[in-house]
Coordinates of C-alpha atoms in Angstrom, one line a residue:
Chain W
X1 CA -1.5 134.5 -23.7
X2 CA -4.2 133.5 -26.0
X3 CA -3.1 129.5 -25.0
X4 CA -3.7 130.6 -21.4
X5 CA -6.7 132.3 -22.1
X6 CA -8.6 129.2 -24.0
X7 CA -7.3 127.2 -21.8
X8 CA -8.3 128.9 -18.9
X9 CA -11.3 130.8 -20.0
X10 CA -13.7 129.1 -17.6
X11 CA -11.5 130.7 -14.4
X12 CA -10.9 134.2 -16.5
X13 CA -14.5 134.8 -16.7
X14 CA -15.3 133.7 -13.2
X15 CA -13.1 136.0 -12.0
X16 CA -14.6 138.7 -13.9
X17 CA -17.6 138.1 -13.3
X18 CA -16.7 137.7 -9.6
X19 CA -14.7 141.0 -9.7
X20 CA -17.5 143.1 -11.4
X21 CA -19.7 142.0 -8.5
X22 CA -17.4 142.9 -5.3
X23 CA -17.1 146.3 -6.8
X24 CA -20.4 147.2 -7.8
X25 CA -22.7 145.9 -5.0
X26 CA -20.2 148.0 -2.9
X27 CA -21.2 151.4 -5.4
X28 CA -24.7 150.8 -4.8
X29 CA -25.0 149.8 -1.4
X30 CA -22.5 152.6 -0.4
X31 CA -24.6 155.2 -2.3
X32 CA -27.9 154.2 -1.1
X33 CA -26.2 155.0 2.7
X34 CA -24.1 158.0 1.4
X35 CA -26.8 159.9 -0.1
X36 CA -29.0 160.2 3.0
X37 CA -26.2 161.1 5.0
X38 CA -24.4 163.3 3.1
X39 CA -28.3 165.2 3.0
X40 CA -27.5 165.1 6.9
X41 CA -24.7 167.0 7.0
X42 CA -26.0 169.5 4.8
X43 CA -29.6 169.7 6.6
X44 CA -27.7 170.5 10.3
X45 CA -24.1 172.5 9.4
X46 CA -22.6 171.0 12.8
X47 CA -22.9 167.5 11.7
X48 CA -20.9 168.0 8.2
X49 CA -17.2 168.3 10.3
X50 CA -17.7 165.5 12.5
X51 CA -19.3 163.5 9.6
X52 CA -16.6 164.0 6.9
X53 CA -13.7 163.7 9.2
X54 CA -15.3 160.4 10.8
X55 CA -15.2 158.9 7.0
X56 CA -11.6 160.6 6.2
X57 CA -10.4 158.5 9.2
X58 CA -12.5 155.2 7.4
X59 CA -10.7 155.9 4.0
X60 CA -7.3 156.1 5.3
X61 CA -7.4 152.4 6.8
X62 CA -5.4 150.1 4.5
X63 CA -8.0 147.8 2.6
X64 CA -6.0 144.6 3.3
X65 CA -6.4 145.5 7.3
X66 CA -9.8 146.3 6.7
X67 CA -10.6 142.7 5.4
X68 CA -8.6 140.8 7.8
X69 CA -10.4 142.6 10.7
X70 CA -13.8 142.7 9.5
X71 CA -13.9 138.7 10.0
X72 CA -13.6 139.8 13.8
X73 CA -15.9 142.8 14.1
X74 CA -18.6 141.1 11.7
X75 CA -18.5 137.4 12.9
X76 CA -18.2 136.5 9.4
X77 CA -15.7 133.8 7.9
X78 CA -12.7 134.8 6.9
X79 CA -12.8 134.0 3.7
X80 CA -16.7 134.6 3.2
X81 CA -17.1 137.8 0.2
X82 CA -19.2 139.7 2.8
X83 CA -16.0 141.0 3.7
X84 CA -14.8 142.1 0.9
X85 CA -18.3 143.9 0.2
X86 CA -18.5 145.5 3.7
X87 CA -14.9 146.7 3.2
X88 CA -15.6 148.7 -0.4
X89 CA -19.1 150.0 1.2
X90 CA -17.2 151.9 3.7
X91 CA -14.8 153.3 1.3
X92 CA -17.6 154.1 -0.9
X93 CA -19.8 155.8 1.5
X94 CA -16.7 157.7 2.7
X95 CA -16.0 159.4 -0.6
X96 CA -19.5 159.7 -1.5
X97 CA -21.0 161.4 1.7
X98 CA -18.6 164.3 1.0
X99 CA -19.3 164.5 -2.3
X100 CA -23.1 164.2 -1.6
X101 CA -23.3 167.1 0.8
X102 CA -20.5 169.2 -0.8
X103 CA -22.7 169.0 -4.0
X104 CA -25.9 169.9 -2.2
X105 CA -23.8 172.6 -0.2
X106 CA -22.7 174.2 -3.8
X107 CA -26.4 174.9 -4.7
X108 CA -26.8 178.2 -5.2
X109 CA -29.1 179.7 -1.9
X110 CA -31.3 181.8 -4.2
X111 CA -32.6 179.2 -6.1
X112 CA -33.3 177.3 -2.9
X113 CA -35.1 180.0 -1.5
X114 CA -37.0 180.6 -4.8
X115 CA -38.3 177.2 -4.7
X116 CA -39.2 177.7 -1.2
X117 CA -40.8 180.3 -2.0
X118 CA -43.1 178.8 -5.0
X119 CA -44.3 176.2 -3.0
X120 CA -41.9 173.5 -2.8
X121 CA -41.7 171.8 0.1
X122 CA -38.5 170.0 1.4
X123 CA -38.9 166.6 0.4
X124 CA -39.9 167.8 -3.2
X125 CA -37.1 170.5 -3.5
X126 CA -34.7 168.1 -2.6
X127 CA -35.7 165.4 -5.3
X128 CA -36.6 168.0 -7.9
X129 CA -34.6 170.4 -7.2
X130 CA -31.3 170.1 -5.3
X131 CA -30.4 166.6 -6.2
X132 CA -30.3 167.3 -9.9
X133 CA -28.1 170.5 -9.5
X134 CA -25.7 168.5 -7.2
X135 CA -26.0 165.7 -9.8
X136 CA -22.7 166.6 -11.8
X137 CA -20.4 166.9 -8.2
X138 CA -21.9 163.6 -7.0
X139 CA -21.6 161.5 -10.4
X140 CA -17.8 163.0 -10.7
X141 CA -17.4 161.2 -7.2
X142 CA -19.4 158.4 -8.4
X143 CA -16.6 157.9 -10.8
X144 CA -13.7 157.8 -8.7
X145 CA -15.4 155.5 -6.6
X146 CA -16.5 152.9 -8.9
X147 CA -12.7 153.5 -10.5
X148 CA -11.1 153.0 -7.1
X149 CA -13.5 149.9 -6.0
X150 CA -12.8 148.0 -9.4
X151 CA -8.9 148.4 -8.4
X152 CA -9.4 147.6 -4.7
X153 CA -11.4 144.4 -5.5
X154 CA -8.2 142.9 -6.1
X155 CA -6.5 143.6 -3.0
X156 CA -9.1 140.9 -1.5
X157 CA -7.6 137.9 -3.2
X158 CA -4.3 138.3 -0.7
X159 CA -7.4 136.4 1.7
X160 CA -8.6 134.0 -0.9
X161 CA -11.4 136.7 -2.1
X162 CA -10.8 138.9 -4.9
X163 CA -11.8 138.4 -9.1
X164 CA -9.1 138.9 -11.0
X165 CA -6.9 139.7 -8.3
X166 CA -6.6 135.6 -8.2
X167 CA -5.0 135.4 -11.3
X168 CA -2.2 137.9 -9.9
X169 CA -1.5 135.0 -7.0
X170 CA -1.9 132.5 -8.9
X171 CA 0.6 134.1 -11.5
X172 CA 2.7 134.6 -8.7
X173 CA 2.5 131.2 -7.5
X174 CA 3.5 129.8 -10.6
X175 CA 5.9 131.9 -11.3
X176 CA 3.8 132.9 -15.1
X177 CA 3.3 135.9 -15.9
X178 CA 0.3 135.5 -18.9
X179 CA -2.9 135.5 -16.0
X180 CA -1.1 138.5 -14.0
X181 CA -1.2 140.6 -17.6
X182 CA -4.5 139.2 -18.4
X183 CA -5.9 140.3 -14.7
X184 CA -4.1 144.0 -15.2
X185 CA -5.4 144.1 -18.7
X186 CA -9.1 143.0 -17.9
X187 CA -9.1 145.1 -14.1
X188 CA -8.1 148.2 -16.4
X189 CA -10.4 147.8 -19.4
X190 CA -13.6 146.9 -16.5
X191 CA -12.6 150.4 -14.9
X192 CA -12.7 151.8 -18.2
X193 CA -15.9 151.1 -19.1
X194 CA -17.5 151.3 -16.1
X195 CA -16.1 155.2 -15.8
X196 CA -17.7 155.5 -19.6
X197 CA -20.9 154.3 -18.8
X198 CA -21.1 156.8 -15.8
X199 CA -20.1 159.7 -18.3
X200 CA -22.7 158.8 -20.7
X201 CA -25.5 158.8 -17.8
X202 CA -24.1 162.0 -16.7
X203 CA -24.4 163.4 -20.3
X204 CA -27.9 162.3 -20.3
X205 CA -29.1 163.6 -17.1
X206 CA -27.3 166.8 -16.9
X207 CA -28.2 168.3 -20.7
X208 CA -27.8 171.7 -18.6
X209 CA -23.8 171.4 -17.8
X210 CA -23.3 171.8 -21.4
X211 CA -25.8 174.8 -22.4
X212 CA -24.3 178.2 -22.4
Chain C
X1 CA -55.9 193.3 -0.3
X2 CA -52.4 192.8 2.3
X3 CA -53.0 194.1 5.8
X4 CA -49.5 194.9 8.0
X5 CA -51.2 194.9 11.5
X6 CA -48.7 196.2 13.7
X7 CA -46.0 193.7 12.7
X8 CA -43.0 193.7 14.5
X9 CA -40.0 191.8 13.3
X10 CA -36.8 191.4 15.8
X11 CA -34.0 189.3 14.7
X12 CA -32.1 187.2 16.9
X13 CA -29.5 188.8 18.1
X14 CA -31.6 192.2 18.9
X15 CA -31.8 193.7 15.5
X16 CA -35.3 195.6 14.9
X17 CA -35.8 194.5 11.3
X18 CA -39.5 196.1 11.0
X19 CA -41.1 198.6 14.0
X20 CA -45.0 198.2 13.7
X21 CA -45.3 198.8 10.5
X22 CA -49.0 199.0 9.8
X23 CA -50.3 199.2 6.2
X24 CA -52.5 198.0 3.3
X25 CA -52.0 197.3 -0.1
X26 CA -54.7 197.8 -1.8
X27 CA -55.6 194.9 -4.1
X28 CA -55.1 195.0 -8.0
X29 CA -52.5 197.8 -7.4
X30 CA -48.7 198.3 -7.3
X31 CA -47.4 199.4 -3.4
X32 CA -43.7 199.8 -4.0
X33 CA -41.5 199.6 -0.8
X34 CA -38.3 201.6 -0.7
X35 CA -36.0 202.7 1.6
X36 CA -32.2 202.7 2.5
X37 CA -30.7 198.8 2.8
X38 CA -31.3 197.7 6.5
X39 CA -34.7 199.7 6.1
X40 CA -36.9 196.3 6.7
X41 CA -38.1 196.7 3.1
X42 CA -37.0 193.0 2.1
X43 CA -38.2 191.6 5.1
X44 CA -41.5 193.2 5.2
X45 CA -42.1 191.4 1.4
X46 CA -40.8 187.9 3.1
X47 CA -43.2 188.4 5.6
X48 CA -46.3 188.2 3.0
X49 CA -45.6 184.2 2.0
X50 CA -44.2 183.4 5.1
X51 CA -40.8 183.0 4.2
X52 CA -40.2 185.3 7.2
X53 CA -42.1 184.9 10.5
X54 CA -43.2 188.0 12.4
X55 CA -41.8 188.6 16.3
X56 CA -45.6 190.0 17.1
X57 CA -48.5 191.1 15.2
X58 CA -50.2 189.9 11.9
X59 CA -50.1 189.8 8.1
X60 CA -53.8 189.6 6.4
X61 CA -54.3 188.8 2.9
X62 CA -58.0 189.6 2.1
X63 CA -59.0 189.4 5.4
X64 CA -57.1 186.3 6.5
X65 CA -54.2 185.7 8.7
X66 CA -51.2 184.4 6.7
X67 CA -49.9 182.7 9.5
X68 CA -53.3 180.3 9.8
X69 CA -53.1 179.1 6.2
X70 CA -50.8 175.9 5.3
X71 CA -46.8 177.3 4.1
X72 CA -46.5 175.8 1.0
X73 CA -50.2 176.5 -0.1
X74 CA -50.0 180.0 0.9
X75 CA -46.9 180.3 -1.9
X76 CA -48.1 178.8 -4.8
X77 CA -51.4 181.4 -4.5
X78 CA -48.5 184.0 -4.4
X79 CA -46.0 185.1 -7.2
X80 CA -42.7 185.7 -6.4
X81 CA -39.9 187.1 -8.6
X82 CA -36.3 188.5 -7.2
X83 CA -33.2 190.0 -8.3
X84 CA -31.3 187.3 -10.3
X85 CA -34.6 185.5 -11.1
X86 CA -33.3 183.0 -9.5
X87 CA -34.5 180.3 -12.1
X88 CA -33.6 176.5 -11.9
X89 CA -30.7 176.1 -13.7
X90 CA -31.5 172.4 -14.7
X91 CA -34.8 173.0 -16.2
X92 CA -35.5 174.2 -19.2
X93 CA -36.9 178.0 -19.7
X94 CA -40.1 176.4 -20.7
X95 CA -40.8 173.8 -17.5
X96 CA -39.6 176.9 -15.6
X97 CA -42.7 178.7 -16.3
X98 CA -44.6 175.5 -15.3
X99 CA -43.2 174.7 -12.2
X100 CA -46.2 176.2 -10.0
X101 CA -49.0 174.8 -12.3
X102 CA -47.1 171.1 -12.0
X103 CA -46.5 171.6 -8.1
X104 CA -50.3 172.7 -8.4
X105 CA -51.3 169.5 -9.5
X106 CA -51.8 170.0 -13.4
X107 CA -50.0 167.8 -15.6
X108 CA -46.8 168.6 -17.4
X109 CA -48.0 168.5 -20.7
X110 CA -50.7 170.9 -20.4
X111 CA -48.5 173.3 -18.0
X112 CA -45.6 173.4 -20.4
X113 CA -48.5 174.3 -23.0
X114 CA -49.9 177.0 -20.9
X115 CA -45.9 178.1 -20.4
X116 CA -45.9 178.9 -23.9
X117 CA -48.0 181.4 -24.2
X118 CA -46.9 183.4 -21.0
X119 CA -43.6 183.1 -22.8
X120 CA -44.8 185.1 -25.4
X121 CA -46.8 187.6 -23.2
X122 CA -43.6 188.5 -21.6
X123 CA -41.7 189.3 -24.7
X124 CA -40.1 186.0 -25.7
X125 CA -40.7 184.6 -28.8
X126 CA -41.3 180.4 -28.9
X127 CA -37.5 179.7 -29.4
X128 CA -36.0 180.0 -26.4
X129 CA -38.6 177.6 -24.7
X130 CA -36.4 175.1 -24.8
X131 CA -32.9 176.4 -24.0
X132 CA -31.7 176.7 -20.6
X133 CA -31.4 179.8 -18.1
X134 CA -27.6 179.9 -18.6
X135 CA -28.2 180.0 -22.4
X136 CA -30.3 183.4 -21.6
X137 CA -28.9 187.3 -21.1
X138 CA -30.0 188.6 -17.8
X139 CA -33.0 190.3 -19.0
X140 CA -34.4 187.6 -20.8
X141 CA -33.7 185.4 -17.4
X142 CA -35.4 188.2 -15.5
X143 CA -38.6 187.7 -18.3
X144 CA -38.4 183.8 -17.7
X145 CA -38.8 184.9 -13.7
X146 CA -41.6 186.9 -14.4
X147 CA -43.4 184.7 -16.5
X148 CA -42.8 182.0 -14.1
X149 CA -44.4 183.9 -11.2
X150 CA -47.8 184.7 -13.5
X151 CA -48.0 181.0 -14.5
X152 CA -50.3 180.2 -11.9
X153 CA -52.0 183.6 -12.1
X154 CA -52.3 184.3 -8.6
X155 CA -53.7 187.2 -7.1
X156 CA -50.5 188.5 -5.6
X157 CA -47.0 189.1 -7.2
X158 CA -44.1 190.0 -4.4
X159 CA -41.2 191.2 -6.3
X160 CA -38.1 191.9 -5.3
X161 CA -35.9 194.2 -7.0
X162 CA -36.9 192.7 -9.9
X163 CA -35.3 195.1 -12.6
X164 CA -32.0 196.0 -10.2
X165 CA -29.7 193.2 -11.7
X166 CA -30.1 194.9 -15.2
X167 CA -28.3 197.3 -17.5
X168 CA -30.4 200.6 -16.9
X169 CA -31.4 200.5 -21.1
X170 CA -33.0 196.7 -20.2
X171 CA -34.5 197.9 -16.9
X172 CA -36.4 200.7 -18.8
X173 CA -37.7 198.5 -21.3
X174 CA -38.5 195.9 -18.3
X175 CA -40.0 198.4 -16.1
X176 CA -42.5 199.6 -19.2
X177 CA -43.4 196.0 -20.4
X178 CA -43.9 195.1 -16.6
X179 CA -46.4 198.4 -16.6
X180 CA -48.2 197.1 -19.9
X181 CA -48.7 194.0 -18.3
X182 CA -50.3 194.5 -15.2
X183 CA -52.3 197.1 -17.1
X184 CA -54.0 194.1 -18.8
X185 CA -53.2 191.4 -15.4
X186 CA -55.0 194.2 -12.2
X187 CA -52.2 191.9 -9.9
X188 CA -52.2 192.9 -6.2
X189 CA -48.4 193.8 -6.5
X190 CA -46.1 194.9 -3.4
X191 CA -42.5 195.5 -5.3
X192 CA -39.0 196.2 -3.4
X193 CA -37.0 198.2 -4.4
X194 CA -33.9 200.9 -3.2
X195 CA -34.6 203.0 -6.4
X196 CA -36.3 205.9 -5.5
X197 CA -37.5 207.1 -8.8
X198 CA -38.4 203.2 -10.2
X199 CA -41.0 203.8 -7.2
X200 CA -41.8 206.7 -8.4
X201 CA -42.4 205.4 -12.1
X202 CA -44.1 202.4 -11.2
X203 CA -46.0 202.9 -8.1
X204 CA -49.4 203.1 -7.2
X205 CA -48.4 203.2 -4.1
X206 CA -45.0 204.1 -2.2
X207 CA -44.0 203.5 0.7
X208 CA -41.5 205.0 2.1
X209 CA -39.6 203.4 5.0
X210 CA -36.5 204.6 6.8
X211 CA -33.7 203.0 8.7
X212 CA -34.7 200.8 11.5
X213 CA -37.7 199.0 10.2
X214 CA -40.0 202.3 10.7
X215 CA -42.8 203.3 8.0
X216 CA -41.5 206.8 7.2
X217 CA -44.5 207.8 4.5
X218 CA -47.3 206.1 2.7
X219 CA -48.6 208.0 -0.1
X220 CA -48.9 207.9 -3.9
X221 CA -45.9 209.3 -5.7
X222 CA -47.4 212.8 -6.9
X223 CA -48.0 213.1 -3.3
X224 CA -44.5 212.0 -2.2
X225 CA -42.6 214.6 -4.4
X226 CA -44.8 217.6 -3.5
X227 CA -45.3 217.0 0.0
X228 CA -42.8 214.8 1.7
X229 CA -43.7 213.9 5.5
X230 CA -40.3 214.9 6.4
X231 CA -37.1 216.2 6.1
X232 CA -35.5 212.1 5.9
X233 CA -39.1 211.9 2.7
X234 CA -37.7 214.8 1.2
X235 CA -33.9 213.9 1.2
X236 CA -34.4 210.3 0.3
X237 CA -36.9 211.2 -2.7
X238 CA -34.2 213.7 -4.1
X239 CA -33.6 217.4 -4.8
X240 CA -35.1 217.3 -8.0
X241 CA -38.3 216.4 -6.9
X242 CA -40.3 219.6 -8.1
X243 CA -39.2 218.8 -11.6
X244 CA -39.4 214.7 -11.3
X245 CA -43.6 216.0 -9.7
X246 CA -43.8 217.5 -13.4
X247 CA -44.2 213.7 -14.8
X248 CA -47.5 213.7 -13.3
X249 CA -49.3 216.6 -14.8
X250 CA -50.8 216.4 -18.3
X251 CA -49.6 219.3 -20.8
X252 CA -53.2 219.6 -21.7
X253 CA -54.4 222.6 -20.4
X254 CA -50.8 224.3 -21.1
X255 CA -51.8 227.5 -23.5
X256 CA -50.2 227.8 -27.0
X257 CA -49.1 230.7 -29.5
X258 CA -49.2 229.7 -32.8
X259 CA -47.1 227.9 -34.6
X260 CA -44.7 230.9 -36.5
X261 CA -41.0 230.9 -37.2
X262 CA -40.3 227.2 -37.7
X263 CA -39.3 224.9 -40.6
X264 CA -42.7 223.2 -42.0
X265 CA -42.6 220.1 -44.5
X266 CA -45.6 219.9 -46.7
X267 CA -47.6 218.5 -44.3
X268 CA -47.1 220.5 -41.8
X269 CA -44.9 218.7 -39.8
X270 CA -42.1 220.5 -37.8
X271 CA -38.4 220.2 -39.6
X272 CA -34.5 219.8 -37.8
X273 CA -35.8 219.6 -33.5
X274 CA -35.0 217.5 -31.3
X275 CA -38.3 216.4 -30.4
X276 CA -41.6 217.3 -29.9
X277 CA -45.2 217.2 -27.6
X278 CA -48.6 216.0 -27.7
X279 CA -51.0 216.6 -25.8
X280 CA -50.7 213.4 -23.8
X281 CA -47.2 213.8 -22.4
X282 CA -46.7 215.2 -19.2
X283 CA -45.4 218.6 -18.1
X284 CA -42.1 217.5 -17.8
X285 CA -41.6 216.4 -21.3
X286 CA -42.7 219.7 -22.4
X287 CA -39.8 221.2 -20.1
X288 CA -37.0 219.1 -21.4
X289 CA -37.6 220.4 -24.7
X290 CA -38.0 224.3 -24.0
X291 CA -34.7 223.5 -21.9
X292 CA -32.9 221.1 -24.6
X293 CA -34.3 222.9 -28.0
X294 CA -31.8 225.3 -29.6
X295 CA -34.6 228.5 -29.8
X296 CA -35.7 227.8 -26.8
X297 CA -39.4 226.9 -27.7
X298 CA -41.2 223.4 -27.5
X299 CA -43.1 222.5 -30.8
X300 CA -46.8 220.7 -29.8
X301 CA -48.2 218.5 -32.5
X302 CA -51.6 217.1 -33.4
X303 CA -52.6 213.6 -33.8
X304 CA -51.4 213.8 -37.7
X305 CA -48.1 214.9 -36.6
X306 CA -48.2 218.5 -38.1
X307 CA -47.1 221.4 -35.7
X308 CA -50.0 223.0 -34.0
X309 CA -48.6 225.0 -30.8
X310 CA -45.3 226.7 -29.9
X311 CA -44.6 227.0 -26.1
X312 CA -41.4 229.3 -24.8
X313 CA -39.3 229.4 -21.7
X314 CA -41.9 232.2 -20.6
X315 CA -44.9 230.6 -21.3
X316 CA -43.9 227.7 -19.4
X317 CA -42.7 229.9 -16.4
X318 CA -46.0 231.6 -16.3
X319 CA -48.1 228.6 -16.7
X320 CA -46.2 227.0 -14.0
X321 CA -46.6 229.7 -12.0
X322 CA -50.3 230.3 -12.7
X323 CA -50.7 226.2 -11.5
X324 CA -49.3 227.3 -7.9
X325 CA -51.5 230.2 -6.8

């Protein structure tokens, strides 16, 4: 494995870096659309049914149909990244947007309405007020996202597209089994930390969650 | 001063929530609102900062109409404190306290300073400025909300059952310090609550209201317990109310005998009672302990402690009696 590895290193850590890209863009570019709407479904009650089932129909589509299709919806080439990135957005956004307006739904009403009624108004309490004490629900869906993109970045090199999911074909391929173990052991360990590094934010952010 | 004129409030759905209710609180005092739930107490408060718009008529504080003035402006110039204090359980107890002055405009640093000392005002010592509401017992938390709505010292405080979600020991020591307080602060304070006699104890002002949203009585509590408008006044304010009316007359002018046929130290002070009277307690001190004393006979002491009156059943009985004709 280590033979493989110096020999190969150039590939390996192309792949990584490729990998850490098409699951991260995803995370932010799926947040950035999941936050305001999960606010939306919160803000007017009868959009939060339509909204969350909408997205639980989105999640349940098999990635690998998702990236052979988008080509056609998108315009894009098939074996062009966008893809890939478009796919893990949707995913994102649909675990997130629940988790956004389930966290903002779990606030308790008093201290909405005391805010209210010390001034705040909505933009403000949202920032300063909601969104921090949803923070804990919407970084613990943070996580599995992030987890689940870093795993589903590898389904994309079944279309020529996918980190260190190339190393599984090309182990395949070759019938050598050194780059699949060094693709499971790196996707793992790049899940791993990523999941820390969202626990340590939380643990800075959310000093609260541990008082009492 | 708050002005009710002739507000209505009808809920969607039909319910009458407040029937013209017309009144005025008068400023720098305490007008307690109590009633039966479903009396429009609650909604009447909400109706002062606007978190509750009237059906028809208007709402005047000092002389201006509440609905004219911008929302969010209108509730920082108001305090507002409620049951479970309702404090932000991601802030510390100390930014808290500042959030009105920071919302106001002033910076964190020196609202978080000013925080400190209302900390202390309300009974909480420098330590806990820096823990968080869930670290607090519910009495503290309810201290935290009322320092909160003073950190901006507005003119107006609207609170709302503010001592209800505590143990009745805590609520007595709240209910006193929150008396000391606005002793010192003169606040234009208009208080909910379903507690007949916390009206009674900390009203300047009680009004009475009955089910339906309908003003039943407005009157200050001596008033209220010796002449109750009606017979829903008199049932709501209790059967007891000739004795609670007691807490409001001085035992000043109550006649003595001399003090005889009691254990003395050396200083004169009375030995082995229960209790005893000044001159500055009320009437109904005096009758707890001619009713709770084993001879029968409340023991009066002078500034230096030492006994200096004895009053009996049948003193008190006269005396009373004398006060009605």
């Amino acid at each position: 494995m280590i033979q493989y590895l110096t020999n190969n290193h150039v590939i390996v850590w192309q792949a990584l870096q490729e990998h850490l890209y098409l699951a991260l863009l995803p995370i932010l570019f799926g947040f950035a659309i999941a936050l305001p709407l999960g606010y939306l479904a919160v803000r007017f009650t009868w959009l939060y049914h339509p909204l969350i089932n909408t997205f639980g129909v989105l999640y349940s589509i098999p990635s690998l149909a998702l990236f052979v299709f988008l080509p056609v919806i998108l315009g894009t080439k098939v074996l062009s990244p966008v893809n890939v990135v478009v796919a893990l957005t949707i995913y994102t956004v649909a675990l997130l947007a629940r988790t956004v307006a389930d966290g903002l739904r779990a606030v308790d009403p008093v201290v909405v309405q005391a805010a209210t009624a010390m001034g705040y108004r909505r933009t403000r309490r949202l920032v300063d007020v909601e969104l921090p004490i949803a923070l804990p629900v919407i970084l613990a869906g943070l996580r599995v996202a992030t987890v689940s993109n870093i795993s589903l970045v590898s389904v994309g090199s079944l279309i020529g597209i996918g980190g260190l999911g190339q190393l599984f074909t090309r182990g395949f391929q070759l019938f050598y089994l050194e780059p699949i173990l060094i693709g499971v052991i790196l996707s793992v360990v790049l899940a791993g930390i990523a999941d820390l590094i969202i626990v340590l934010v939380q643990r800075a952010v959310t000093p609260w969650t541990r008082a009492a | 001063m708050i002005t009710f004129e002739d507000v209505v409030k009808v809920y969607p759905g039909g319910t009458t929530a407040v029937d013209h209710l017309n009144l005025e609180l008068p400023t720098g005092k305490i007008t307690v609102l109590v009633g039966p739930s479903g009396c429009g107490k609650t909604t009447s408060l909400r109706m002062i900062n606007r978190m509750v718009t009237p059906t028809s008529g208007r709402i005047l504080v000092d002389g201006a109409d509440v609905s004219q003035q911008n929302e969010a402006r209108l509730r920082r110039s108001i305090g507002y404190v409620i049951q479970h204090a309702g404090l932000f359980p991601h802030r510390t107890v100390l930014d808290n306290v500042a959030t009105v002055p920071v919302l106001l405009g002033q910076t964190r640093r020196a609202a978080r300073e000013a925080a400190l000392g209302l900390l202390e005002r309300v009974g909480l010592s420098a330590e806990f400025a820096k823990r968080y509401p869930a670290q607090l017992s519910g009495g503290q938390q309810q201290r935290v909300g009322v320092a909160r709505a003073l950190a901006a010292d507005p003119p107006i405080m609207l609170m709302d059952e503010p001592f209800s979600a505590v143990d009745p020991v805590v609520r007595a020591q709240l209910q006193a310090e929150f008396l000391r307080l606005q002793q010192d602060l003169g606040k234009t304070i208009a208080m909910v609550t379903h507690d007949i006699d916390e009206a009674i104890k900390l009203g300047d002002h009680v009004a009475v209201f009955r089910t339906g949203g309908r003003l039943a009585q407005f009157a200050t509590p001596r008033e209220l317990l010796a002449e109750p408008a009606d017979d829903f006044v008199a049932s709501f304010v209790g059967r007891d109310r000739g004795l609670r009316s007691l807490s409001f007359d001085s035992a000043a002018e109550l006649p003595v005998r001399p003090v005889d046929g009691i254990d003395l130290d050396d200083s004169g002070r009375p030995l082995g009672l229960p209790g005893v009277f000044t001159k500055d307690d009320s009437l109904r001190v005096v009758t707890d302990l001619v009713i709770s004393s084993p001879g029968g006979i409340a023991v009066r002491v002078g500034p230096d402690g030492a006994a200096d009156g004895l009053v009996s059943h049948h003193d008190l009985a006269d005396y009373l009696a004398s006060r009605r004709s």
